[in-house]
PDB file of C-alpha atoms in Angstrom:
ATOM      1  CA  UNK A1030     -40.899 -58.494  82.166  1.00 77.00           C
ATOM      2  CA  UNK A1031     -42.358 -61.868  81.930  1.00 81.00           C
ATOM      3  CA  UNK A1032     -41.432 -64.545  83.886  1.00 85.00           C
ATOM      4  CA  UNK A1033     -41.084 -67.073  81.289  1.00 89.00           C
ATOM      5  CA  UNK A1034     -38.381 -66.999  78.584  1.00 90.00           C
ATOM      6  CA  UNK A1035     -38.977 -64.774  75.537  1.00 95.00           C
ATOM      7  CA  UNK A1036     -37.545 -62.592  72.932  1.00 96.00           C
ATOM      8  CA  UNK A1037     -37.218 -58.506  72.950  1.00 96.00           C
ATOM      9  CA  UNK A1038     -37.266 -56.536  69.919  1.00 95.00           C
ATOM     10  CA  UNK A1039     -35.943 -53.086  70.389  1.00 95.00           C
ATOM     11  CA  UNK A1040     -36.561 -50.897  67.442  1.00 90.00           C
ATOM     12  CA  UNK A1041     -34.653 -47.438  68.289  1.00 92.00           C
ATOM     13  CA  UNK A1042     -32.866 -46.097  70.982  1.00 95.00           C
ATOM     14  CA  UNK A1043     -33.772 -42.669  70.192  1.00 94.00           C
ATOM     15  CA  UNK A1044     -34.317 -41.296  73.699  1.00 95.00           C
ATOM     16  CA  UNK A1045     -30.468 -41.587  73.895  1.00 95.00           C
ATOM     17  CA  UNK A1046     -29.506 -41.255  70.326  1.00 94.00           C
ATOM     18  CA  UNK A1047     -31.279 -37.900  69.248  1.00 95.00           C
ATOM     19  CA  UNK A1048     -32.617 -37.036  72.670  1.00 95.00           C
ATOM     20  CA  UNK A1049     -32.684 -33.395  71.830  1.00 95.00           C
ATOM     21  CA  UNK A1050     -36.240 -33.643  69.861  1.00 95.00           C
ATOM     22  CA  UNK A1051     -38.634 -33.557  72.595  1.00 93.00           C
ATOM     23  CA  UNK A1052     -40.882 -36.547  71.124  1.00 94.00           C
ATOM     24  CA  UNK A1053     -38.374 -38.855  72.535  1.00 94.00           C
ATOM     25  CA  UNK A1054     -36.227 -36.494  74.971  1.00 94.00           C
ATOM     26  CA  UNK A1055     -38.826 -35.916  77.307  1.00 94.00           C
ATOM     27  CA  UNK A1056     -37.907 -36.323  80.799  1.00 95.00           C
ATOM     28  CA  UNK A1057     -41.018 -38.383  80.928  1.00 96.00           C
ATOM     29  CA  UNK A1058     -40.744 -40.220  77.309  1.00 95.00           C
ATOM     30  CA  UNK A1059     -36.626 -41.140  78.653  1.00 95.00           C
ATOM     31  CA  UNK A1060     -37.514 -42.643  82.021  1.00 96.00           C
ATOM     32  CA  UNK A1061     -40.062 -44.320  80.242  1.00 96.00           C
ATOM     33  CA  UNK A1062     -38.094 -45.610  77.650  1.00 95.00           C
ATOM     34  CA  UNK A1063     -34.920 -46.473  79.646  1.00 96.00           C
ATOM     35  CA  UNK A1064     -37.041 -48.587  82.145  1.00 95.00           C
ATOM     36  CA  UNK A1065     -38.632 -50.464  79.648  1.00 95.00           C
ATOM     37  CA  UNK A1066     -35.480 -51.365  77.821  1.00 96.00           C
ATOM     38  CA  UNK A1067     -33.410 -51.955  81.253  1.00 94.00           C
ATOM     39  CA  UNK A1068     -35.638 -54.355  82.627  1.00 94.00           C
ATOM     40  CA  UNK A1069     -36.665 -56.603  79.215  1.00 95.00           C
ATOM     41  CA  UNK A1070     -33.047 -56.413  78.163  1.00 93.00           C
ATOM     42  CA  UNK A1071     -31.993 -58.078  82.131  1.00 91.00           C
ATOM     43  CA  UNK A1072     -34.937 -60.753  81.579  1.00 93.00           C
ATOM     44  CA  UNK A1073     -35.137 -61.012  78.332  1.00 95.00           C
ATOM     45  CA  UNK A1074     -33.570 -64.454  76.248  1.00 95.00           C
ATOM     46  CA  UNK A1075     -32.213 -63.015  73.690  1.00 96.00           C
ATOM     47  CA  UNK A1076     -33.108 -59.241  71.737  1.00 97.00           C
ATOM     48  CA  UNK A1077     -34.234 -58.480  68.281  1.00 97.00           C
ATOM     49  CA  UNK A1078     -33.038 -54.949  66.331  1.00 95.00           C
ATOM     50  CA  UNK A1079     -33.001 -54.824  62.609  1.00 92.00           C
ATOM     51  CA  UNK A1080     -29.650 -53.502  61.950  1.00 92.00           C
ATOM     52  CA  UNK A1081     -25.918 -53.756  62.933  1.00 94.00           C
ATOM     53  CA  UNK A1082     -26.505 -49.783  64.004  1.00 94.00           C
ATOM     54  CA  UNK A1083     -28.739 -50.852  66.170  1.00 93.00           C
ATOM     55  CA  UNK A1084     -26.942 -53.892  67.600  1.00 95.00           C
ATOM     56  CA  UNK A1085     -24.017 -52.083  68.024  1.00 95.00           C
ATOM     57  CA  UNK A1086     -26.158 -48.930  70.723  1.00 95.00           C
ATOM     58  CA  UNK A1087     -27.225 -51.653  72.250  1.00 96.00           C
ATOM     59  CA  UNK A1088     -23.692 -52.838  73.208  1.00 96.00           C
ATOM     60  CA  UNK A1089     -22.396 -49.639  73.643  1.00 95.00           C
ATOM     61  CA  UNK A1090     -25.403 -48.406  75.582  1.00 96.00           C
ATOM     62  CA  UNK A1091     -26.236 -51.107  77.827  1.00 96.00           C
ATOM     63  CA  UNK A1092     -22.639 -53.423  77.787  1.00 94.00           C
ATOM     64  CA  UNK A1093     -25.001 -56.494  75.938  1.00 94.00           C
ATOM     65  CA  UNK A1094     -22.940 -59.304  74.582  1.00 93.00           C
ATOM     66  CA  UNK A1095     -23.604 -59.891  70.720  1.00 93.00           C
ATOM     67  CA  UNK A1096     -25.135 -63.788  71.349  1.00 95.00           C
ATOM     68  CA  UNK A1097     -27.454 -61.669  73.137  1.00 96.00           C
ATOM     69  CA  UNK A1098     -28.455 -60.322  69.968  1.00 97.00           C
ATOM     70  CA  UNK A1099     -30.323 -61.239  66.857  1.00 96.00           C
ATOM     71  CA  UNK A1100     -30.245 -59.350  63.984  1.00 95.00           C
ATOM     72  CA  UNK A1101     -33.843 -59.745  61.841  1.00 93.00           C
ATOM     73  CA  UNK A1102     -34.387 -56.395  59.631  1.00 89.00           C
ATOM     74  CA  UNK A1103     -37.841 -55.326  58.289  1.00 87.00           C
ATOM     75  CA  UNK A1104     -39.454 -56.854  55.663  1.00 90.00           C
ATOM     76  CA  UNK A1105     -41.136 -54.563  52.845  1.00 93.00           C
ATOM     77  CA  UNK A1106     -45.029 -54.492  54.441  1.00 92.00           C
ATOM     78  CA  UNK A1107     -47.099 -57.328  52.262  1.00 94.00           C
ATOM     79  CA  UNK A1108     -50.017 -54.526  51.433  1.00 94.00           C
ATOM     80  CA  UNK A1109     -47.288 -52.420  48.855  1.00 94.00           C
ATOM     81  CA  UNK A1110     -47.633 -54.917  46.659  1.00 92.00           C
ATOM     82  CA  UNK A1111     -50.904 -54.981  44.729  1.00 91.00           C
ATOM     83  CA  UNK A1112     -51.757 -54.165  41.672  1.00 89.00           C
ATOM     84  CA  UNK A1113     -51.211 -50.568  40.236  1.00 86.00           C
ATOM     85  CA  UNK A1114     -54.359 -48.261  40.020  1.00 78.00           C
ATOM     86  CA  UNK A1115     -54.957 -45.474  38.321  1.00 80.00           C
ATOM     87  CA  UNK A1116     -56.306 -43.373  41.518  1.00 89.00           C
ATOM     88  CA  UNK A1117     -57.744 -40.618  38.925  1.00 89.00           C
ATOM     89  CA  UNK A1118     -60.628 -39.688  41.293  1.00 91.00           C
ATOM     90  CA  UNK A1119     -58.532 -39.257  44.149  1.00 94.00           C
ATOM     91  CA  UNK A1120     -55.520 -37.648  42.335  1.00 92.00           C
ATOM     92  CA  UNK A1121     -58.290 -35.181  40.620  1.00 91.00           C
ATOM     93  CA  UNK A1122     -59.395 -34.141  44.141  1.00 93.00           C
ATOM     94  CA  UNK A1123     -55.963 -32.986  45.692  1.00 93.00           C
ATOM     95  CA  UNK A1124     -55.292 -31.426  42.283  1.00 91.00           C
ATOM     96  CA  UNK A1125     -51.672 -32.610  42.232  1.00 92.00           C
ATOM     97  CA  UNK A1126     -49.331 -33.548  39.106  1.00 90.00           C
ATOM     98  CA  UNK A1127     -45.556 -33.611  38.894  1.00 95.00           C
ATOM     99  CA  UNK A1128     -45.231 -34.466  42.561  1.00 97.00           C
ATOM    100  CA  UNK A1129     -42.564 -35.705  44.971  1.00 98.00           C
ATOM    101  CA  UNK A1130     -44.230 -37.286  48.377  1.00 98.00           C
ATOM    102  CA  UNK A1131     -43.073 -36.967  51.947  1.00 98.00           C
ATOM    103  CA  UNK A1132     -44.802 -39.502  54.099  1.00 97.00           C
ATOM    104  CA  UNK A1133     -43.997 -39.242  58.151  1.00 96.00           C
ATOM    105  CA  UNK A1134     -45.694 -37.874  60.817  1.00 96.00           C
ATOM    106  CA  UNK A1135     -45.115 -34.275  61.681  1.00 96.00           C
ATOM    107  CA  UNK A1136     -42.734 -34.734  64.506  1.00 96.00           C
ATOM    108  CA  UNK A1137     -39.555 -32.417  64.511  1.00 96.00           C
ATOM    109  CA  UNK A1138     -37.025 -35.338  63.731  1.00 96.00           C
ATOM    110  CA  UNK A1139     -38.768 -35.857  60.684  1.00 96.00           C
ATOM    111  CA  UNK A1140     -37.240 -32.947  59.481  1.00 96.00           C
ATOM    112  CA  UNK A1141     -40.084 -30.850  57.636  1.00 97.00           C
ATOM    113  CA  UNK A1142     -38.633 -27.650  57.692  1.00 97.00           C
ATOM    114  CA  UNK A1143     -34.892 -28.575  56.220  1.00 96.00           C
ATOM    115  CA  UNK A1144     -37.450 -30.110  53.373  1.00 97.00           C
ATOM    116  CA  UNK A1145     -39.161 -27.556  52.836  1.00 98.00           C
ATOM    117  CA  UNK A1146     -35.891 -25.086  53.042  1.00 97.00           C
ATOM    118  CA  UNK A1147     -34.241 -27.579  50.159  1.00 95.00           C
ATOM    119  CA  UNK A1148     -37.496 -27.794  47.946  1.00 97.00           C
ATOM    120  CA  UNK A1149     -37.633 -24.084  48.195  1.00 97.00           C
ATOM    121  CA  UNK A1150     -34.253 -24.160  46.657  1.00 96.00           C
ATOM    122  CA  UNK A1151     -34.792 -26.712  43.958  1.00 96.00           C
ATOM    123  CA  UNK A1152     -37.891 -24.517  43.014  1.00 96.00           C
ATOM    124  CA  UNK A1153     -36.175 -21.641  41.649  1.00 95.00           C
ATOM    125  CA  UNK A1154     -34.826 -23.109  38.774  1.00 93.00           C
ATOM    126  CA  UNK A1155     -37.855 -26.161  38.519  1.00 92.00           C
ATOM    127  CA  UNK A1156     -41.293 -24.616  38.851  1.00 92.00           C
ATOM    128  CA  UNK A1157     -43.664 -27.372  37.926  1.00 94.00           C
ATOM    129  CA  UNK A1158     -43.319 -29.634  40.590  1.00 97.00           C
ATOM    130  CA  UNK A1159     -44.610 -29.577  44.082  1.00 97.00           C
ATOM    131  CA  UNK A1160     -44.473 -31.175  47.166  1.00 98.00           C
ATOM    132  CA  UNK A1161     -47.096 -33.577  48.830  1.00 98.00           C
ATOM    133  CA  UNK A1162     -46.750 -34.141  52.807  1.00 98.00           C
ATOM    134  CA  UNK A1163     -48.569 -36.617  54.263  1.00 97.00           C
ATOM    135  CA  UNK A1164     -48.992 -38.224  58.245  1.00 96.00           C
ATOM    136  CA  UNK A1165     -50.536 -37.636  61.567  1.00 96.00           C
ATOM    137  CA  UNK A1166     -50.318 -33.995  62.653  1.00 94.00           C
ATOM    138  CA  UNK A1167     -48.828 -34.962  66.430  1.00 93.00           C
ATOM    139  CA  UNK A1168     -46.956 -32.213  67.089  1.00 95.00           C
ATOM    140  CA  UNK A1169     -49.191 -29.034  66.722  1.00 95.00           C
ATOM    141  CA  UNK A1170     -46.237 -26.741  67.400  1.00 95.00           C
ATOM    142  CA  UNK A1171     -44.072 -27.476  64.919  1.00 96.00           C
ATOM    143  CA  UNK A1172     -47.291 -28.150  62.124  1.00 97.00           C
ATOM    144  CA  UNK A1173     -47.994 -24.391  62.741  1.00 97.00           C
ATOM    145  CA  UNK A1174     -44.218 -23.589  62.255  1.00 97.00           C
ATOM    146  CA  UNK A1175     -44.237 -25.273  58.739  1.00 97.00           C
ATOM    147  CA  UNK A1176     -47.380 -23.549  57.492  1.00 97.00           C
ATOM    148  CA  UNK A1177     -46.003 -20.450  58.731  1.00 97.00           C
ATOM    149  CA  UNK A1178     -42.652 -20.782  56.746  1.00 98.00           C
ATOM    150  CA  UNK A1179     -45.291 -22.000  53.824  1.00 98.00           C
ATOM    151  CA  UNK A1180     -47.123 -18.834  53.511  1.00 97.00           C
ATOM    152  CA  UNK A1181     -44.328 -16.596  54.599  1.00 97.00           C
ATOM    153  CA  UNK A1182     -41.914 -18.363  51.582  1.00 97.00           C
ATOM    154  CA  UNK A1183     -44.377 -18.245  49.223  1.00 96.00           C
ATOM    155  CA  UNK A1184     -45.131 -21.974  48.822  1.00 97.00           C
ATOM    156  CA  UNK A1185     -48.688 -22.278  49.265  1.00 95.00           C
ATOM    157  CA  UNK A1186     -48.907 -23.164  45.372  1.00 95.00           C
ATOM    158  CA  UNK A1187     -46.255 -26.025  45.625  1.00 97.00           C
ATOM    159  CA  UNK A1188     -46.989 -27.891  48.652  1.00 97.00           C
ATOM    160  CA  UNK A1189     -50.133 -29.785  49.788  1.00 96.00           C
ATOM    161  CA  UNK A1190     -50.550 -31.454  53.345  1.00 97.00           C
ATOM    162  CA  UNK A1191     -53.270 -33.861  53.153  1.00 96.00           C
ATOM    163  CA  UNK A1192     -52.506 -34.818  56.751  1.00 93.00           C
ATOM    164  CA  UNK A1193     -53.617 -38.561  57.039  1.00 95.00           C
ATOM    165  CA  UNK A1194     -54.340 -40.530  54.709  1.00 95.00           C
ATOM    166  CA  UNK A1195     -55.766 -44.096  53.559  1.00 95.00           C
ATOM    167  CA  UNK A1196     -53.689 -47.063  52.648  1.00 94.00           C
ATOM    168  CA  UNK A1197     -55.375 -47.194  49.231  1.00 94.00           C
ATOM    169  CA  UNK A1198     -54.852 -43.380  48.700  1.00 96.00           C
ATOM    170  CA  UNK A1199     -51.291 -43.767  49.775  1.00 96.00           C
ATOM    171  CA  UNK A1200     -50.521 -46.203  47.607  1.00 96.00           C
ATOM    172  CA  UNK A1201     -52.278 -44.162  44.580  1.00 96.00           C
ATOM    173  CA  UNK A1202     -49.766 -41.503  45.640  1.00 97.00           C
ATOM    174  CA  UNK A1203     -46.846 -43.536  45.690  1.00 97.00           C
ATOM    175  CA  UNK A1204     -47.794 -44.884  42.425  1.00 96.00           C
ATOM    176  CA  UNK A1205     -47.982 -41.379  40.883  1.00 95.00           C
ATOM    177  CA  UNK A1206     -45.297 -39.334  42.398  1.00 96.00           C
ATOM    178  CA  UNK A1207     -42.115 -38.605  40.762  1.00 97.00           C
ATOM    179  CA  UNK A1208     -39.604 -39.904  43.926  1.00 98.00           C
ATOM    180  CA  UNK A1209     -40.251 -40.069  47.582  1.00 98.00           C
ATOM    181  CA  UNK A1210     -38.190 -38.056  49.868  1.00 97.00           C
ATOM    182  CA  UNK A1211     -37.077 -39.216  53.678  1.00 96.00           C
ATOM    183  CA  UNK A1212     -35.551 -36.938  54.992  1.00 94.00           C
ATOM    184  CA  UNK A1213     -35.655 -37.845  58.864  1.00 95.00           C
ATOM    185  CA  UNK A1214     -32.844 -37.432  60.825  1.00 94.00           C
ATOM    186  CA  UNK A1215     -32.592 -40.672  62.123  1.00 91.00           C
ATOM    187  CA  UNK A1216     -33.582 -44.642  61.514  1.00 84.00           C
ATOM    188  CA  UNK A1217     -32.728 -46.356  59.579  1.00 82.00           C
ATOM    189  CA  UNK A1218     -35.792 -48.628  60.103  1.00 83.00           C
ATOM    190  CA  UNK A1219     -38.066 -46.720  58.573  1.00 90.00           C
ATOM    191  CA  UNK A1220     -40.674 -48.210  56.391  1.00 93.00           C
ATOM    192  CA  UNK A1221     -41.824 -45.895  53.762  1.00 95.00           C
ATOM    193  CA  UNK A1222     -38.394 -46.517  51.554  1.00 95.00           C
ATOM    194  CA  UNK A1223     -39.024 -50.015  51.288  1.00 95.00           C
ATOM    195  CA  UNK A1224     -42.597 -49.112  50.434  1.00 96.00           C
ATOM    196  CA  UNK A1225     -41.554 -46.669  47.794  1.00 96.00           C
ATOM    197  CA  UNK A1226     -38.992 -49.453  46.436  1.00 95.00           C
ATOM    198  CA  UNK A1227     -41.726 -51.792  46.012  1.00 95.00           C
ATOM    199  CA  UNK A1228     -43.700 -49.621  44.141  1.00 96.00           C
ATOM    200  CA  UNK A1229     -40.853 -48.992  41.859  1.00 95.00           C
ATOM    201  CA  UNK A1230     -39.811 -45.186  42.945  1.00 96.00           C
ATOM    202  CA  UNK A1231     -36.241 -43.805  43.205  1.00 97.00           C
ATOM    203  CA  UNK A1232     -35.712 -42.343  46.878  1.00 97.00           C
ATOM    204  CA  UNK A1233     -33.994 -39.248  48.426  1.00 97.00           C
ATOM    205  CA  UNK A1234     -32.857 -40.369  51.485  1.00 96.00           C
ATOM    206  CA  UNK A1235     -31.346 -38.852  54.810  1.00 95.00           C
ATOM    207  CA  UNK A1236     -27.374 -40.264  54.995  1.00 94.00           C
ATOM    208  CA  UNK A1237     -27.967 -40.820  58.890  1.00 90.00           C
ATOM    209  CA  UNK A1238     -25.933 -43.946  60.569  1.00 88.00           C
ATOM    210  CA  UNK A1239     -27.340 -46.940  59.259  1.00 88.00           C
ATOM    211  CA  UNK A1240     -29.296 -45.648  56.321  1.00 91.00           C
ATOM    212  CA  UNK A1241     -27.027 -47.232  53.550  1.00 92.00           C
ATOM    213  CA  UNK A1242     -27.000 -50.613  55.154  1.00 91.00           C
ATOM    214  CA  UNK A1243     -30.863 -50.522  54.918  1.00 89.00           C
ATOM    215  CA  UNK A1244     -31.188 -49.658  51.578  1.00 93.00           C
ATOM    216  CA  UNK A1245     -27.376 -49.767  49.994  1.00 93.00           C
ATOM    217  CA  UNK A1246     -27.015 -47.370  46.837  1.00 94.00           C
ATOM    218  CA  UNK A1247     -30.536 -47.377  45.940  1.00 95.00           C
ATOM    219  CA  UNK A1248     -31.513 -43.976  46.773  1.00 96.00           C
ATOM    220  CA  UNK A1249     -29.728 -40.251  46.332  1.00 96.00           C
ATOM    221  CA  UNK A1250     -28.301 -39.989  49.705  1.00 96.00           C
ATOM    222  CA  UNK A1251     -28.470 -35.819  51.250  1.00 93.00           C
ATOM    223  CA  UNK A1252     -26.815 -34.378  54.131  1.00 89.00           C
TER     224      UNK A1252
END
């Protein structure tokens, strides 16, 4: 903590909230976490969190009065909205058409597998579409899990991980996908929605607490 006055801005409380993914359960990633939070939430002026969901953990979680608390969601990020290209060269090289996009790191509350489980589904009667997944391969476990379910289900043809990707290529994917699914298990701060939005895509969303005062009745909400 500093010693002057300033403002906090908790974005999740996730080690307590969903502590049974390891990425934020770890004995080491919750003492972490809860000492941070503890101390700048004590010294703190006043706290930032983007949603009443969030305002309300940290009340119930750490007894914080509400004129502790400012609410101040996120804005839609300023580089989503730019012109429209085509992306043809890029588009031609993943050799992808009739696509719906999944961008998130592959960490287990992200929810890859359920996704993949549901496409699977939606596949049997729809068999021109596929699947593009897209992030930071973090959690090598769980990455090997999902290509193993890919090959073993017979999804190799519908669904391409590109892994990370550029800001201009991601945008060039948003442009051209069909509908951008989210299907984490928790938020609902989450950026890619509002990115999607901007770029004039209809959403499949998780229904976790909070999602629907992100993002109202925009997007198709899922269990």
């Amino acid at each position: 903590p500093f010693s002057f006055p300033y403002f906090f801005t908790i974005w999740d409380l996730q080690h307590k909230t969903i502590s049974e993914y390891k990425e934020v359960g770890s004995l080491f990633t919750r003492i972490y976490r809860e000492e941070l939070i503890k101390k700048n939430i004590e010294f703190s002026k006043l706290i930032i969190t983007g949603t009443k969901v969030g305002e309300n953990e940290i009340k119930k979680y750490y007894g914080i009065k509400k004129e502790k608390i400012i609410l101040n969601s996120h804005p839609t990020p300023s580089w989503v909205n730019v012109k429209k290209t085509s992306g043809q060269k890029f588009l031609k090289k993943i050799k992808v058409k009739n696509f719906f996009l999944y961008p998130a790191n592959f960490w287990q509350h992200k929810n890859h597998l359920n996704l993949l489980k549901g496409f699977k589904i939606f596949l049997q009667n729809n068999k021109d579409y596929k699947l593009v997944l897209v992030g930071n391969i973090i959690d090598k476990i769980l990455y090997r899990k999902i290509k193993f379910y890919i090959v073993n289900n017979k999804l190799r043809k519908y669904v391409r991980i590109l892994g990370y990707v550029s800001r201009k290529n991601l945008l060039i994917l948003y442009d051209n996908c069909l509908a951008l699914t989210y299907l984490s298990v928790s938020g609902p701060e989450n950026l890619p929605p509002l990115e999607a939005l901007a770029r004039g895509k209809p959403i499949v969303y998780s229904n976790f607490k909070g999602a629907k005062e992100q993002l109202k009745n925009l997007p198709i909400y899922v269990d």
